[in-house]
Amino acid sequence: MSKLEKTKQIATSIFDYEALTPEQRILVMQRTGEIQERLQRSAQDIWEIGQRLADVRAQLKHGQFDAWLKAEFGWSRRTAYNFINVYETFGERANLAQIDIATSALYLLAAPSTPQNVREEYLLKAKEGEKITHKELRSHIEQKKHKSTLQTEHKDYTPVNETKLSISSASIPEIIRLVPQEVVEVESVEVSQAQSKQPNFASDTKVEAGWYVLEGQHLVFCGDTASSQFHSHIPDITLAVAATSSNWDHDWLIDVAGTLIVLQESALQQDNLEQLINMFSQPGDTIVFPWLPYSQMIAIANKLNRKAIAGDMSVQKCQQAISASGLDFASVKL
């Protein structure tokens, strides 16, 4: 059975073309056929699929685009954006002519989180005839990011006892919620003195890049949460609250979170975080904070009996969140 036949088998639902205008219907149905014909997945085919996906995305609303993807191809939004990233990143189809690159490596090369200098370096290697693999490219990117982190983070850290933690969660059906800035008003969250007290570590101890476990319950990662160092350790989770003013490069959350709430940093206040957690998760569930704009976020999750996996590129924000939780902590190797 061909890949195209398998894809058609997966896409068993019916997209509602009647909801579109005649002009939209013609374009979307035409692009659907063209994409299906190009599922051989050569580099240039991937570029063309991305171009047609971008055309369809421009015609449909957010919910319609997701429904169309699932109905016609059985794809998640993340899968579609692998193609779209290639189209938007490389600009011209001819740039990908006769290069030897694995499909997964091409997606990674086009990912928003991949540095531009790395992208140019490996595209040149591919054009010169060198075969590019996902494993090699991923390793190079992680080395670059790790080196950059070490150059910018604190160096005067005193290690604490190391331990290991395993967090698991039941698989949750995929529900994506993008929350606008008009977030409902709720009563203020009150964090008890016991939760806001300083944890038991020396005042001159500093946190550096890496993982930390808080009383065997919560995990905190000081580093790039868009990297595999973070998301490779995230199980299927009930809720993710992503409050950031940075560029979005966390599409992997769509595939692991039962509910994903994406907010501008200014839209999420301490007084409504508790309501969001209570609305979309239950006590004992695992939730993820890929950014820590407010120091009380882990304290609030702990107060509501949720397991938190959190992180931030800023070591200062990580340390503030750990301190505000009032929990003992230790470094951990994952």
Steps between C-alpha positions, in 0.01 A plus 500: 500500500641840400549791742222686318258207545588475869444872541159476334409212731585713804298797373159345558314812614327738257598864471205738466568668167145641494605744773735672253425752229510362143834667439650360820358154426658489154842607626503272806383193307757568227778536756384180675548300181836660426630425849388137479685463169821633654521273803818336367678740736808604301645829622342693214167319543502592869554863403206487258275331757594774748409766243158348444438452870581868554249588225228298672589640843451852365148409388382326818448597859712336772244234587417434133864446411543240774177324396607494135840355589346215698223431247716491187834369627464386861767757594553706811575871475862423588536270197364768269740758638795274420411555133409867540828575679695356207307717253528818707864447598657415165303743285567341162434140395820499295705541820422137582580350159721189504597510866543183706323563829279280716141621527520529879824699466336737252216565745751569777705727274187706430380510862473856646723397791793406271761781486532663158876445485452126559231491231730666245794279594312173453316608187839575344630159607198334340547692174864388495385138504532416870211291639334673794339287771263603776726354770804696388307825459321469837830429677661807341209727594498379862875554529462855370218579743680340794816701427296819473324428829827437683638830372205700630399323822648519850826317564514521881259213573559252783347160407244347734414135551374334182195279483272358229131547442251330270170676421232325297149596392207328332451573132246781450300570180638796307319828572664824396386830651656833405393750764476870399618784718148562628547249782216482754550671835518281810579541865864540590706189567622485857824311546555403859805607696605136516510490119670835454773447758855456380605140430768333709819587316788732573446864408811502283393191301409583142314304234664439163393341172347154538219307668381530861249295698291659774418257784457209257192670359586767244767541231663829395727537197729801473563520127333507159159333537468480120792255496488122527679531835162614631224359282646149467418455870140624479237220510143539382366769732164646593579870470769736372490874571736688270524867597771671300599812314764301306472345155293179505705187421327247724275318252585171672261604781206453263570126483550435873253732676134420551438875522749761378444859613715755316508854636700815467701540819310818586165318476567246774486638851552318826134544588371297204757220476326307777170510312659374177660208685174410674299525176722277286661251741432292809699450825789263434528592130827605340514850350775681311622861513755547216559856622507642853404870472365495859696361791189352669401263216649184652376603847147528361521160328627346824221668698241347264659152523627487142837369385684774312764464232627852443789682342645825378808614312565751779688349793382791712133420432562131576663582831221743590237233426686239704542742788135611491378138509638457852605143413830322550679440169786303352668476159392200293636325193235393247 
